CSV table of N, CA and C and ligand atoms in Angstrom, one decimal:
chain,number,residue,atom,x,y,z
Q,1,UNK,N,3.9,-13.7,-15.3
Q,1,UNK,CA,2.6,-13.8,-16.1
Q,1,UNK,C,1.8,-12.6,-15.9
Q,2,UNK,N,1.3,-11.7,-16.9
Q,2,UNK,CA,0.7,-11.1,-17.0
Q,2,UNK,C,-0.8,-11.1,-16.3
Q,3,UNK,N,-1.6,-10.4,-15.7
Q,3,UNK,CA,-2.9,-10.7,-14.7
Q,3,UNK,C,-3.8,-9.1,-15.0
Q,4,UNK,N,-4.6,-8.8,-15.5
Q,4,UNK,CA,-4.8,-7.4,-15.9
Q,4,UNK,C,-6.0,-7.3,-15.0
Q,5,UNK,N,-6.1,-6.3,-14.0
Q,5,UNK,CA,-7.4,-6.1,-13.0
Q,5,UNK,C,-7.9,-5.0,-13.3
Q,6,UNK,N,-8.9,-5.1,-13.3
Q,6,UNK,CA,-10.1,-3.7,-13.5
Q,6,UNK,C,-10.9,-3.8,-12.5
Q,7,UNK,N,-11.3,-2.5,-12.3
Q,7,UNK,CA,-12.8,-1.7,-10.9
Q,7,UNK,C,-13.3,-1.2,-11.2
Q,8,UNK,N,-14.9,-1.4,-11.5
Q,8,UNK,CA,-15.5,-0.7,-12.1
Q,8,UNK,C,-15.7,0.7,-11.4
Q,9,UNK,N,-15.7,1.9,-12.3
Q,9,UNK,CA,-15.9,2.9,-11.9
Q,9,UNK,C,-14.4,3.7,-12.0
Q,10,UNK,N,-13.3,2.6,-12.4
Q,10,UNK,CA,-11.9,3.5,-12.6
Q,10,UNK,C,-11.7,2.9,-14.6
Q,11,UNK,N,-10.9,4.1,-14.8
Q,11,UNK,CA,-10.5,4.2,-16.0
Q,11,UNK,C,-9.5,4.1,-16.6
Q,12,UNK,N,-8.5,3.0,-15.7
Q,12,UNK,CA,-7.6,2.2,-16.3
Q,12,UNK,C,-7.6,0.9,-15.8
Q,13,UNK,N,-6.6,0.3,-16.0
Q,13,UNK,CA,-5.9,-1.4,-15.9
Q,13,UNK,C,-5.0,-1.5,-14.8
Q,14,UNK,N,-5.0,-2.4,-14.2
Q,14,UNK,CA,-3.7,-2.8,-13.5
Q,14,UNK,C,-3.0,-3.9,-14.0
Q,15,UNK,N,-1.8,-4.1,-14.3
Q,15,UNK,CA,-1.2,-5.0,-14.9
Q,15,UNK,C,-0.5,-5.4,-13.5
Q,16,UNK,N,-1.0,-6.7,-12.8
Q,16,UNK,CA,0.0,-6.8,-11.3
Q,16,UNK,C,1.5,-7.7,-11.7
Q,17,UNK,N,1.8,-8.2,-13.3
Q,17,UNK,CA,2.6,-8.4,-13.3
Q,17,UNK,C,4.2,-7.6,-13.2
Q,18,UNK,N,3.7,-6.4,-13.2
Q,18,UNK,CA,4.4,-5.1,-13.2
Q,18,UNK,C,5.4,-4.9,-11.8
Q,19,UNK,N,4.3,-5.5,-10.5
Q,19,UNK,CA,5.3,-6.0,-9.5
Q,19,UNK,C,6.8,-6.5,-9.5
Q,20,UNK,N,6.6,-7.5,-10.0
Q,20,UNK,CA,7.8,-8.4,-9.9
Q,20,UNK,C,8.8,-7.4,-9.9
Q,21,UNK,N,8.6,-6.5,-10.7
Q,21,UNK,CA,10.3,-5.9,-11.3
Q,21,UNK,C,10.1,-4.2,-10.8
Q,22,UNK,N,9.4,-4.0,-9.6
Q,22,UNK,CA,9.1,-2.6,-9.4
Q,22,UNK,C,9.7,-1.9,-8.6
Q,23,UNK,N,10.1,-2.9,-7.4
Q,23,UNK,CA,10.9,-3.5,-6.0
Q,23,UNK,C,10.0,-1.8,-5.3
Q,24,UNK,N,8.7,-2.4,-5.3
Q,24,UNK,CA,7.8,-1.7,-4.4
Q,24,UNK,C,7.8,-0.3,-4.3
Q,25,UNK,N,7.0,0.3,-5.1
Q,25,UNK,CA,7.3,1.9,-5.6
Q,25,UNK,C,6.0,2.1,-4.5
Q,26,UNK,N,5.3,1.3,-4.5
Q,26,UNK,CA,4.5,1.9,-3.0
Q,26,UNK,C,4.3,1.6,-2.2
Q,27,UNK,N,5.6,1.0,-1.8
Q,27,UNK,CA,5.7,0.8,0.0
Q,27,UNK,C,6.9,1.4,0.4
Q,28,UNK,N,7.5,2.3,-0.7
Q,28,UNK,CA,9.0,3.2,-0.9
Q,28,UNK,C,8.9,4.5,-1.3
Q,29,UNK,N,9.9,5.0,-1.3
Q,29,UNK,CA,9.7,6.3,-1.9
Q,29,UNK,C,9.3,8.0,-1.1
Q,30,UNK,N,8.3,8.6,-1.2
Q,30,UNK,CA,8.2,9.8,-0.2
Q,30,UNK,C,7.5,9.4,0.8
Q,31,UNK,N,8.0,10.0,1.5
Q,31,UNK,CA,7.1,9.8,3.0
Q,31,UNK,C,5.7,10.0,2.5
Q,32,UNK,N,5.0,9.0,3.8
Q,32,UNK,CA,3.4,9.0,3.5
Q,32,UNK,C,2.4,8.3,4.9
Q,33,UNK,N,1.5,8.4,4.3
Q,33,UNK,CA,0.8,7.7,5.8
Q,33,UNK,C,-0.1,5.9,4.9
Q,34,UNK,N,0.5,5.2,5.9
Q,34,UNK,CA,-0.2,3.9,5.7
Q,34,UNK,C,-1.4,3.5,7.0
Q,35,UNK,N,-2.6,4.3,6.7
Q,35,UNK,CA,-3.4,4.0,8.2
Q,35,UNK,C,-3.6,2.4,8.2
Q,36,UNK,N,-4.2,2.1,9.1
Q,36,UNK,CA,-4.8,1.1,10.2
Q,36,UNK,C,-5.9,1.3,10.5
Q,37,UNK,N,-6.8,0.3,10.6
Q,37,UNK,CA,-8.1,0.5,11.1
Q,37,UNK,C,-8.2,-0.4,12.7
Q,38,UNK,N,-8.9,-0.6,13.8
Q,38,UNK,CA,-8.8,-1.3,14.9
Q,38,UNK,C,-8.6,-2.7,14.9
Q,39,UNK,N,-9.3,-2.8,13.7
Q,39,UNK,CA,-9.5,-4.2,13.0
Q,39,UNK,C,-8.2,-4.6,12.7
Q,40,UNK,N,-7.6,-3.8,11.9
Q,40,UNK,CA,-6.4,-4.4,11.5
Q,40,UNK,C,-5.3,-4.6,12.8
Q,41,UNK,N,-5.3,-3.6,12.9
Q,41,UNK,CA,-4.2,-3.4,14.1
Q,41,UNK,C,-3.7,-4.5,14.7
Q,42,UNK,N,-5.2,-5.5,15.0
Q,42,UNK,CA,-5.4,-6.6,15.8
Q,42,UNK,C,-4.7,-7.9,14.9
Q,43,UNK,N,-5.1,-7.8,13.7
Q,43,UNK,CA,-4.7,-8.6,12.8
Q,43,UNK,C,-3.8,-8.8,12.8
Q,44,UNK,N,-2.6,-7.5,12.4
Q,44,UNK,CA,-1.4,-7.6,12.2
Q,44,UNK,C,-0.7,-8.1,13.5
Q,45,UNK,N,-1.3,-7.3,14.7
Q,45,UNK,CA,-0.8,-8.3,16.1
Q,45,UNK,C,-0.5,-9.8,16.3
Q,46,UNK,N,-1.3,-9.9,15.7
Q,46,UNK,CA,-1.6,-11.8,15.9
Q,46,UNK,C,-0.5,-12.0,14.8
Q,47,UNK,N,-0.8,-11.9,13.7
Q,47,UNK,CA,0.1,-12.5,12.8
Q,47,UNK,C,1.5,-12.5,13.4
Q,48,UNK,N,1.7,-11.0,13.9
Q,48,UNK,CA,3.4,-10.8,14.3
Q,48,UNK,C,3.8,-11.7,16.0
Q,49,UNK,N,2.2,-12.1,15.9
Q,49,UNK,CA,2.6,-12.8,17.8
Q,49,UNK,C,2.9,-11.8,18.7
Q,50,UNK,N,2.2,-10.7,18.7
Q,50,UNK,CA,2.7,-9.7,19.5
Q,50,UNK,C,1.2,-8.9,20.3
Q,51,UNK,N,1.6,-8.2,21.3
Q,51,UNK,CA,0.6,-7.8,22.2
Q,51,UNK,C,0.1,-6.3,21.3
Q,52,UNK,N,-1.3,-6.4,21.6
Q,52,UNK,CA,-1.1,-5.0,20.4
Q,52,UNK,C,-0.8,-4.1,21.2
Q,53,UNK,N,-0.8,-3.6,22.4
Q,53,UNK,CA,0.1,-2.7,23.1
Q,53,UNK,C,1.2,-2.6,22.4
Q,54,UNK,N,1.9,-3.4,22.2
Q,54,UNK,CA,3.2,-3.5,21.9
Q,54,UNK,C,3.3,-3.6,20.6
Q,55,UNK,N,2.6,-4.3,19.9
Q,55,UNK,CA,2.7,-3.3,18.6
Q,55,UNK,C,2.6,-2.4,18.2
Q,56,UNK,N,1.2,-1.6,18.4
Q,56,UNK,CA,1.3,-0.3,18.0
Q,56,UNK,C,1.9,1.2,19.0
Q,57,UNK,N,2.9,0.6,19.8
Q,57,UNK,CA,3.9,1.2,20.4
Q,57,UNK,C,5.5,0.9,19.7
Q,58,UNK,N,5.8,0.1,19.0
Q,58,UNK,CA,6.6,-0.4,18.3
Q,58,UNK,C,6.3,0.2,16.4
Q,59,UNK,N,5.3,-0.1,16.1
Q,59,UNK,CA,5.4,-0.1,14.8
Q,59,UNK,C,4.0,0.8,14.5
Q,60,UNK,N,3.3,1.5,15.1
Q,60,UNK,CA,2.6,3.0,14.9
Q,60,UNK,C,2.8,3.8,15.1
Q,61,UNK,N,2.1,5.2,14.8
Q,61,UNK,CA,2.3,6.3,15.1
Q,61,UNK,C,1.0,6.9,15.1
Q,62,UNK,N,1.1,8.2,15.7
Q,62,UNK,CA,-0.3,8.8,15.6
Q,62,UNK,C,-0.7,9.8,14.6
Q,63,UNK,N,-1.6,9.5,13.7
Q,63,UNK,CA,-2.0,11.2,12.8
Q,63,UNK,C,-2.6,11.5,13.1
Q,64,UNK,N,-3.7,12.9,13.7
Q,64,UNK,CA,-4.8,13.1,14.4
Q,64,UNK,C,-5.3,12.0,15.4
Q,65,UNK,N,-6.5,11.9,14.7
Q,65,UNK,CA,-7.2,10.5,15.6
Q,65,UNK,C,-6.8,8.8,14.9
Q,66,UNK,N,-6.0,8.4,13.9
Q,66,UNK,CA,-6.0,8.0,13.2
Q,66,UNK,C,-4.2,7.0,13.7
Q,67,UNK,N,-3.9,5.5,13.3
Q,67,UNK,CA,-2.8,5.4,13.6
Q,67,UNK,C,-2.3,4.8,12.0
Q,68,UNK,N,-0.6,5.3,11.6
Q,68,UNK,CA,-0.3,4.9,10.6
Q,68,UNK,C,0.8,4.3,11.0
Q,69,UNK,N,1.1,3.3,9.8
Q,69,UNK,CA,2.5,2.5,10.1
Q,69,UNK,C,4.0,2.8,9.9
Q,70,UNK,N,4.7,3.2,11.0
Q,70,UNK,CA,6.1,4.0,11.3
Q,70,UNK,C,6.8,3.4,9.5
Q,71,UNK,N,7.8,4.6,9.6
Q,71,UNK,CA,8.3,3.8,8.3
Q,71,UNK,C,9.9,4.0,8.8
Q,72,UNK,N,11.0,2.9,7.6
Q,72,UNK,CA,12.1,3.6,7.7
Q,72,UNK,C,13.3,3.9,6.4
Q,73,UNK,N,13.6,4.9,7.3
Q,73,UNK,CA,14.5,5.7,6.1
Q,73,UNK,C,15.7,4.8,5.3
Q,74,UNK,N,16.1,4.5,3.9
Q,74,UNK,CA,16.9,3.7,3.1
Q,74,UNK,C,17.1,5.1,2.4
Q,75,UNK,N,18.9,5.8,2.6
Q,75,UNK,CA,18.8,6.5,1.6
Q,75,UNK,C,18.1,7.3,1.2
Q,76,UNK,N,17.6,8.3,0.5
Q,76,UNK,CA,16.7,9.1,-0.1
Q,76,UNK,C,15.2,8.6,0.3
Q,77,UNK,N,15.0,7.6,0.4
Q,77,UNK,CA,13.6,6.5,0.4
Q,77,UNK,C,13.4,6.7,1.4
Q,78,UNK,N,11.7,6.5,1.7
Q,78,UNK,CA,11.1,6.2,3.0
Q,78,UNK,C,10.3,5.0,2.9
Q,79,UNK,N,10.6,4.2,3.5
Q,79,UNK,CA,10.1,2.6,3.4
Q,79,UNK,C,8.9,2.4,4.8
Q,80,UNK,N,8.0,1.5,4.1
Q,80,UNK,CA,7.2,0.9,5.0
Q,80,UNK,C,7.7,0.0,5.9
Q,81,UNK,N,7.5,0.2,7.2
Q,81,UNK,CA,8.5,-0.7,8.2
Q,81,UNK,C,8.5,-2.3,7.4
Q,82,UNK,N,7.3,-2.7,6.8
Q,82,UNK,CA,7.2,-4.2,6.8
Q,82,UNK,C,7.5,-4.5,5.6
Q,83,UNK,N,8.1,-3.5,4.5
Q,83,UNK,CA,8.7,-4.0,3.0
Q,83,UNK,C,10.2,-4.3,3.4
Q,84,UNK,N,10.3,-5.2,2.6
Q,84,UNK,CA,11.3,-6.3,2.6
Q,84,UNK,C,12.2,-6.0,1.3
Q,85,UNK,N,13.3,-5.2,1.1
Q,85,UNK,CA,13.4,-4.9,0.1
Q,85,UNK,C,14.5,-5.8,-0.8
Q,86,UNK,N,14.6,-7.0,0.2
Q,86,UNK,CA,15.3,-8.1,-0.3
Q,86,UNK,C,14.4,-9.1,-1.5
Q,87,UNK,N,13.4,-9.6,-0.2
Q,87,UNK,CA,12.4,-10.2,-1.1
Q,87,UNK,C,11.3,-9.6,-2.1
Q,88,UNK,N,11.6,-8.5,-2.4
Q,88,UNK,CA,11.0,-7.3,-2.5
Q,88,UNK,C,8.8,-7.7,-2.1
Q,89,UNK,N,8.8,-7.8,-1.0
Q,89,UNK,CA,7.8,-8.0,-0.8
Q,89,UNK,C,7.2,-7.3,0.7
Q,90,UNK,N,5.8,-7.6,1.5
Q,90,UNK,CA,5.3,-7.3,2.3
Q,90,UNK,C,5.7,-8.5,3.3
Q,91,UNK,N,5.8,-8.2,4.9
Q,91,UNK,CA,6.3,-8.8,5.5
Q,91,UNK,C,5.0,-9.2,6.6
Q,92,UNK,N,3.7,-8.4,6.2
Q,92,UNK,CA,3.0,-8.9,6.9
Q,92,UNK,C,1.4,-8.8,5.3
Q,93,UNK,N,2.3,-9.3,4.5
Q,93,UNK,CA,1.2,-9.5,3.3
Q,93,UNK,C,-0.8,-10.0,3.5
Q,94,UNK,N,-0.1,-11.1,4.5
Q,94,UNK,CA,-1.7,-11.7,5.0
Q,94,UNK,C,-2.8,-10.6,5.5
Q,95,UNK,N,-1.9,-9.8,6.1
Q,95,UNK,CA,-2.5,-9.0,7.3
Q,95,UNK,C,-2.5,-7.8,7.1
Q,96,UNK,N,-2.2,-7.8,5.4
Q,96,UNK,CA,-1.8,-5.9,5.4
Q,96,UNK,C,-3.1,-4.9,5.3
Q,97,UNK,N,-2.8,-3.6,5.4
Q,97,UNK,CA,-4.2,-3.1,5.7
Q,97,UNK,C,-4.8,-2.7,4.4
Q,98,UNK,N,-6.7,-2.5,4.0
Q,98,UNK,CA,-7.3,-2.0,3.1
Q,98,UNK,C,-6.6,-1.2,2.2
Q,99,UNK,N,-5.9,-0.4,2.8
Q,99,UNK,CA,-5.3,1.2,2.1
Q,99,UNK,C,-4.2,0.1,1.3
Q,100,UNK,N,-3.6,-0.9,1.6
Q,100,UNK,CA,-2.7,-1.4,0.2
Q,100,UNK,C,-3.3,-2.4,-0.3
Q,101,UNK,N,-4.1,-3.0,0.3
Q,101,UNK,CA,-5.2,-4.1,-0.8
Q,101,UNK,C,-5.8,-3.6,-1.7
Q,102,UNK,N,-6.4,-2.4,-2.0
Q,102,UNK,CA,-7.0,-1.4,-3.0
Q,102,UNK,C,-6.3,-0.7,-3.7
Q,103,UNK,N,-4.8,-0.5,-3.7
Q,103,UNK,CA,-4.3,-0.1,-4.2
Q,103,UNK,C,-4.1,-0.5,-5.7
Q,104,UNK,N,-4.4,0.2,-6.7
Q,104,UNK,CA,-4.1,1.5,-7.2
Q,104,UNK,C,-5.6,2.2,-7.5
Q,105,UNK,N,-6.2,1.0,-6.8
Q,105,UNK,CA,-7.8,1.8,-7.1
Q,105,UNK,C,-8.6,2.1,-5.9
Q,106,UNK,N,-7.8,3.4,-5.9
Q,106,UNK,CA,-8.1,4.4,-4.9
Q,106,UNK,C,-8.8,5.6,-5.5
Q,107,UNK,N,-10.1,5.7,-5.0
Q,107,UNK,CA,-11.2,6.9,-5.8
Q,107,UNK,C,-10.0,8.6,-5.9
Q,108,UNK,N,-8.9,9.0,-5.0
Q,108,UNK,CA,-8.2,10.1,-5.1
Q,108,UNK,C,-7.7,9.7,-6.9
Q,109,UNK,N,-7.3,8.5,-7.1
Q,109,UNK,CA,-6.7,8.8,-8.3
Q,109,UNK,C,-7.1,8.4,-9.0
Q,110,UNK,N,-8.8,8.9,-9.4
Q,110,UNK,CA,-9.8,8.4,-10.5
Q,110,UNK,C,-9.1,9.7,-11.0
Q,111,UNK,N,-9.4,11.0,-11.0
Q,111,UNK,CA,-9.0,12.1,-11.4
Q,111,UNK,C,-7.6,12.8,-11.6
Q,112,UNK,N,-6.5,11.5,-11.5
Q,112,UNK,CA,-4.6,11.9,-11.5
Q,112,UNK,C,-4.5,11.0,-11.6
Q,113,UNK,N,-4.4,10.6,-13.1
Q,113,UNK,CA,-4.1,9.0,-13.7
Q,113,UNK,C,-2.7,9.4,-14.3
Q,114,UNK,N,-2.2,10.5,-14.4
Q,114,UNK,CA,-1.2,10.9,-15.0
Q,114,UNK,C,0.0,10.3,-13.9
Q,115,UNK,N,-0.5,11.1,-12.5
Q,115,UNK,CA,0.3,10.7,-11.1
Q,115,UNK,C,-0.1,9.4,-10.8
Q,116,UNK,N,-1.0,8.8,-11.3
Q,116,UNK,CA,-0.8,7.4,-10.7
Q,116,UNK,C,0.5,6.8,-11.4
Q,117,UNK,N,0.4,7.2,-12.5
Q,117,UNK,CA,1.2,6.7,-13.7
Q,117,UNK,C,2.6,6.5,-13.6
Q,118,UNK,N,3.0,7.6,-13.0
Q,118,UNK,CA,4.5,8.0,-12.9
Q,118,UNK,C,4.9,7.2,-11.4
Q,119,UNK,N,3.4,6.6,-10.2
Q,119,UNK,CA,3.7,6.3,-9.3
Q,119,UNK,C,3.7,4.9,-9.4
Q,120,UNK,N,3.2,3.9,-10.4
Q,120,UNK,CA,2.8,2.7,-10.1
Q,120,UNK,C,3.1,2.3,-12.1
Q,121,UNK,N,4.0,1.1,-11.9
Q,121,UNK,CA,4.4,1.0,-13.4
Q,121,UNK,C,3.1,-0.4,-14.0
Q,122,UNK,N,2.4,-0.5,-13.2
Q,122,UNK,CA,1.6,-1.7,-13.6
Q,122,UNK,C,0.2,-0.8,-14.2
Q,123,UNK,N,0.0,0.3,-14.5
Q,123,UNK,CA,-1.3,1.2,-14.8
Q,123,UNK,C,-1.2,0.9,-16.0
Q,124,UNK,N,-2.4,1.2,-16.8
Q,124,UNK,CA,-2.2,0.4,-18.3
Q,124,UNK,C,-3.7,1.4,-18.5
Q,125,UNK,N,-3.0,2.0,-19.7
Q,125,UNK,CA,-5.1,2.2,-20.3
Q,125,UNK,C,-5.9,1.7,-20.6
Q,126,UNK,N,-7.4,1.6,-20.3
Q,126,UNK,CA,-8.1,0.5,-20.3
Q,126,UNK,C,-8.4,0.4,-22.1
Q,127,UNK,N,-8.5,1.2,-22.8
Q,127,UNK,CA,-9.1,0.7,-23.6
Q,127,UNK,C,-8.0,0.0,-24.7
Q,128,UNK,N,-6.7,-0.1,-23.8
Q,128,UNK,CA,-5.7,-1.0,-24.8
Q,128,UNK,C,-5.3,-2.4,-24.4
Q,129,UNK,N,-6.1,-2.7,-23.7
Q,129,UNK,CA,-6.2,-4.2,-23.1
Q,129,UNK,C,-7.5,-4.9,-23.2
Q,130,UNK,N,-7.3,-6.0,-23.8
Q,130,UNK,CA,-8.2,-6.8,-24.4
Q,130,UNK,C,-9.8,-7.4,-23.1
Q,131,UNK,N,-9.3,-7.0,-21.9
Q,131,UNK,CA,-10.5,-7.5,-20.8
Q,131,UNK,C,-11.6,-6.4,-20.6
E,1,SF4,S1,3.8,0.5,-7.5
E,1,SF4,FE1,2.4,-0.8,-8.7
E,1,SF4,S2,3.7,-2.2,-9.8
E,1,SF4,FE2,4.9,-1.4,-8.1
E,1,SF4,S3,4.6,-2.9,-6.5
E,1,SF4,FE3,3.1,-1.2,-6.2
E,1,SF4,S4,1.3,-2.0,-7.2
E,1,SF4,FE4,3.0,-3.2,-8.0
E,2,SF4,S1,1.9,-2.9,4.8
E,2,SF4,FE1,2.9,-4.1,3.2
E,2,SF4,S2,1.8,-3.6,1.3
E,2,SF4,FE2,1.4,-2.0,2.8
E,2,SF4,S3,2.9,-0.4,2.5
E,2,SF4,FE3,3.7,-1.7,4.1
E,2,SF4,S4,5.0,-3.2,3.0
E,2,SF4,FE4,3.6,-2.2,1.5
Protein backbone atom coordinates (compact mmCIF):
# COMPACT_ATOMS: atom_id res chain seq x y z
CA UNK A 1 0.00 0.00 0.00
CA UNK A 2 1.14 3.03 -1.00
CA UNK A 3 1.96 5.86 2.17
CA UNK A 4 3.35 9.22 0.66
CA UNK A 5 5.48 11.32 3.42
CA UNK A 6 6.42 14.81 3.17
CA UNK A 7 8.85 17.43 5.57
CA UNK A 8 8.32 20.49 5.42
CA UNK A 9 11.16 22.31 4.13
CA UNK A 10 12.14 19.29 1.50
CA UNK A 11 11.03 19.31 -2.08
CA UNK A 12 9.91 16.01 -2.71
CA UNK A 13 7.80 12.79 -1.62
CA UNK A 14 8.60 9.67 -0.05
CA UNK A 15 6.69 6.91 -1.31
CA UNK A 16 7.68 4.25 1.77
CA UNK A 17 5.87 1.69 -0.23
CA UNK A 18 8.89 1.67 -2.46
CA UNK A 19 10.62 -0.45 0.43
CA UNK A 20 9.03 -3.55 0.03
CA UNK A 21 10.75 -4.25 -3.28
CA UNK A 22 14.12 -2.29 -2.74
CA UNK A 23 15.87 -4.99 -0.56
CA UNK A 24 17.51 -1.99 1.28
CA UNK A 25 19.50 0.41 -1.00
CA UNK A 26 20.35 2.15 2.18
CA UNK A 27 21.54 -0.14 4.50
CA UNK A 28 23.59 -1.67 1.24
CA UNK A 29 25.62 -0.60 -1.23
CA UNK A 30 28.95 1.80 -0.81
CA UNK A 31 30.60 1.88 2.17
CA UNK A 32 29.41 4.66 4.61
CA UNK A 33 29.14 5.75 8.08
CA UNK A 34 25.89 4.94 10.12
CA UNK A 35 26.72 7.14 13.51
CA UNK A 36 25.29 6.61 16.95
CA UNK A 37 24.62 8.89 19.44
CA UNK A 38 25.27 7.80 23.49
CA UNK A 39 21.73 7.56 23.67
CA UNK A 40 21.37 5.23 21.16
CA UNK A 41 24.21 3.12 21.72
CA UNK A 42 22.53 2.32 25.03
CA UNK A 43 19.28 1.58 23.30
CA UNK A 44 20.47 -0.71 20.88
CA UNK A 45 22.38 -2.51 23.93
CA UNK A 46 19.38 -3.33 25.75
CA UNK A 47 17.37 -4.35 22.84
CA UNK A 48 20.33 -6.75 21.78
CA UNK A 49 20.76 -7.83 25.76
CA UNK A 50 24.12 -6.97 25.60
CA UNK A 51 26.67 -4.99 27.77
CA UNK A 52 27.34 -1.79 25.91
CA UNK A 53 31.08 -2.46 26.40
CA UNK A 54 30.47 -5.21 24.47
CA UNK A 55 28.52 -3.89 22.09
CA UNK A 56 30.22 -1.20 20.92
CA UNK A 57 33.38 -3.38 20.87
CA UNK A 58 31.55 -5.96 18.79
CA UNK A 59 29.45 -3.84 16.47
CA UNK A 60 31.27 -0.08 16.42
CA UNK A 61 33.85 1.54 15.25
CA UNK A 62 35.42 4.81 15.66
CA UNK A 63 35.32 7.94 13.21
CA UNK A 64 37.12 10.89 14.81
CA UNK A 65 35.24 11.45 17.98
CA UNK A 66 32.14 9.87 16.76
CA UNK A 67 31.12 5.88 16.77
CA UNK A 68 29.48 4.28 13.52
CA UNK A 69 28.02 0.90 12.95
CA UNK A 70 30.75 -1.84 11.59
CA UNK A 71 29.34 -3.01 8.41
CA UNK A 72 29.66 -6.32 6.28
CA UNK A 73 30.92 -6.97 3.03
CA UNK A 74 28.17 -9.30 0.57
CA UNK A 75 29.91 -9.26 -2.74
CA UNK A 76 30.47 -5.87 -4.23
CA UNK A 77 27.96 -4.48 -1.29
CA UNK A 78 28.67 -3.14 1.95
CA UNK A 79 25.90 -3.96 4.31
CA UNK A 80 24.90 -2.62 7.61
CA UNK A 81 25.84 -5.20 10.19
CA UNK A 82 22.00 -5.31 11.34
CA UNK A 83 20.26 -5.57 7.64
CA UNK A 84 18.82 -8.77 7.16
CA UNK A 85 18.93 -9.28 3.65
CA UNK A 86 16.67 -12.28 3.94
CA UNK A 87 13.89 -10.55 5.57
CA UNK A 88 15.00 -7.60 3.80
CA UNK A 89 14.71 -5.58 6.85
CA UNK A 90 16.47 -3.96 10.05
CA UNK A 91 17.47 -6.26 12.75
CA UNK A 92 17.38 -3.73 15.39
CA UNK A 93 14.46 -1.61 13.72
CA UNK A 94 12.97 -0.46 17.31
CA UNK A 95 16.27 0.80 18.19
CA UNK A 96 17.69 2.09 15.06
CA UNK A 97 19.51 5.34 15.09
CA UNK A 98 18.15 9.06 14.05
CA UNK A 99 20.44 9.04 10.89
CA UNK A 100 17.94 6.12 9.47
CA UNK A 101 14.72 7.31 10.99
CA UNK A 102 15.09 10.64 8.87
CA UNK A 103 16.04 9.14 6.16
CA UNK A 104 15.59 10.39 3.00
CA UNK A 105 15.04 13.70 4.64
CA UNK A 106 18.24 14.54 5.33
CA UNK A 107 18.96 18.60 4.91
CA UNK A 108 22.52 17.24 2.70
CA UNK A 109 19.98 16.09 0.11
CA UNK A 110 17.70 19.22 0.01
CA UNK A 111 20.20 20.41 -2.76
CA UNK A 112 21.03 16.49 -4.76
CA UNK A 113 17.56 15.29 -5.36
CA UNK A 114 18.94 14.03 -8.54
CA UNK A 115 21.45 11.67 -6.08
CA UNK A 116 18.87 11.00 -3.80
CA UNK A 117 16.98 9.74 -6.64
CA UNK A 118 19.28 7.27 -8.13
CA UNK A 119 19.83 6.35 -4.19
CA UNK A 120 16.39 5.67 -2.82
CA UNK A 121 13.50 4.40 -5.35
CA UNK A 122 10.64 5.70 -3.04
CA UNK A 123 11.51 9.75 -3.92
CA UNK A 124 8.69 10.98 -5.89
CA UNK A 125 8.19 14.80 -6.90
CA UNK A 126 6.11 16.61 -4.83
CA UNK A 127 4.21 18.38 -7.00
CA UNK A 128 2.95 15.02 -8.67
CA UNK A 129 1.36 13.61 -5.69
CA UNK A 130 -1.92 14.49 -4.62
CA UNK A 131 -0.90 15.23 -0.52
S1 LIG B 1 16.42 3.17 -0.29
FE1 LIG B 1 14.44 4.17 -0.04
S2 LIG B 1 12.93 2.69 -0.82
FE2 LIG B 1 14.84 1.59 -0.44
S3 LIG B 1 14.62 0.75 1.65
FE3 LIG B 1 15.69 2.74 1.79
S4 LIG B 1 14.08 4.23 2.18
FE4 LIG B 1 13.08 2.38 1.38
S1 LIG C 1 20.64 0.32 11.56
FE1 LIG C 1 18.98 -0.67 10.44
S2 LIG C 1 18.01 0.94 9.24
FE2 LIG C 1 20.04 1.69 9.88
S3 LIG C 1 21.43 1.17 8.19
FE3 LIG C 1 21.47 -0.51 9.67
S4 LIG C 1 19.98 -2.00 8.93
FE4 LIG C 1 19.55 -0.02 7.93
Amino acid sequence: MSAIMQKEGFEYSFDTSACESCAGKCCTGESGYIYVSKIEIKSIAKLLNLDVREFVQDYLFKKMYKYSIKEKQNGDSFECTFYDSITNGCTIYEARPLQCRTFPFWDYYKTRLEQLKLECPGIRDKELTNV
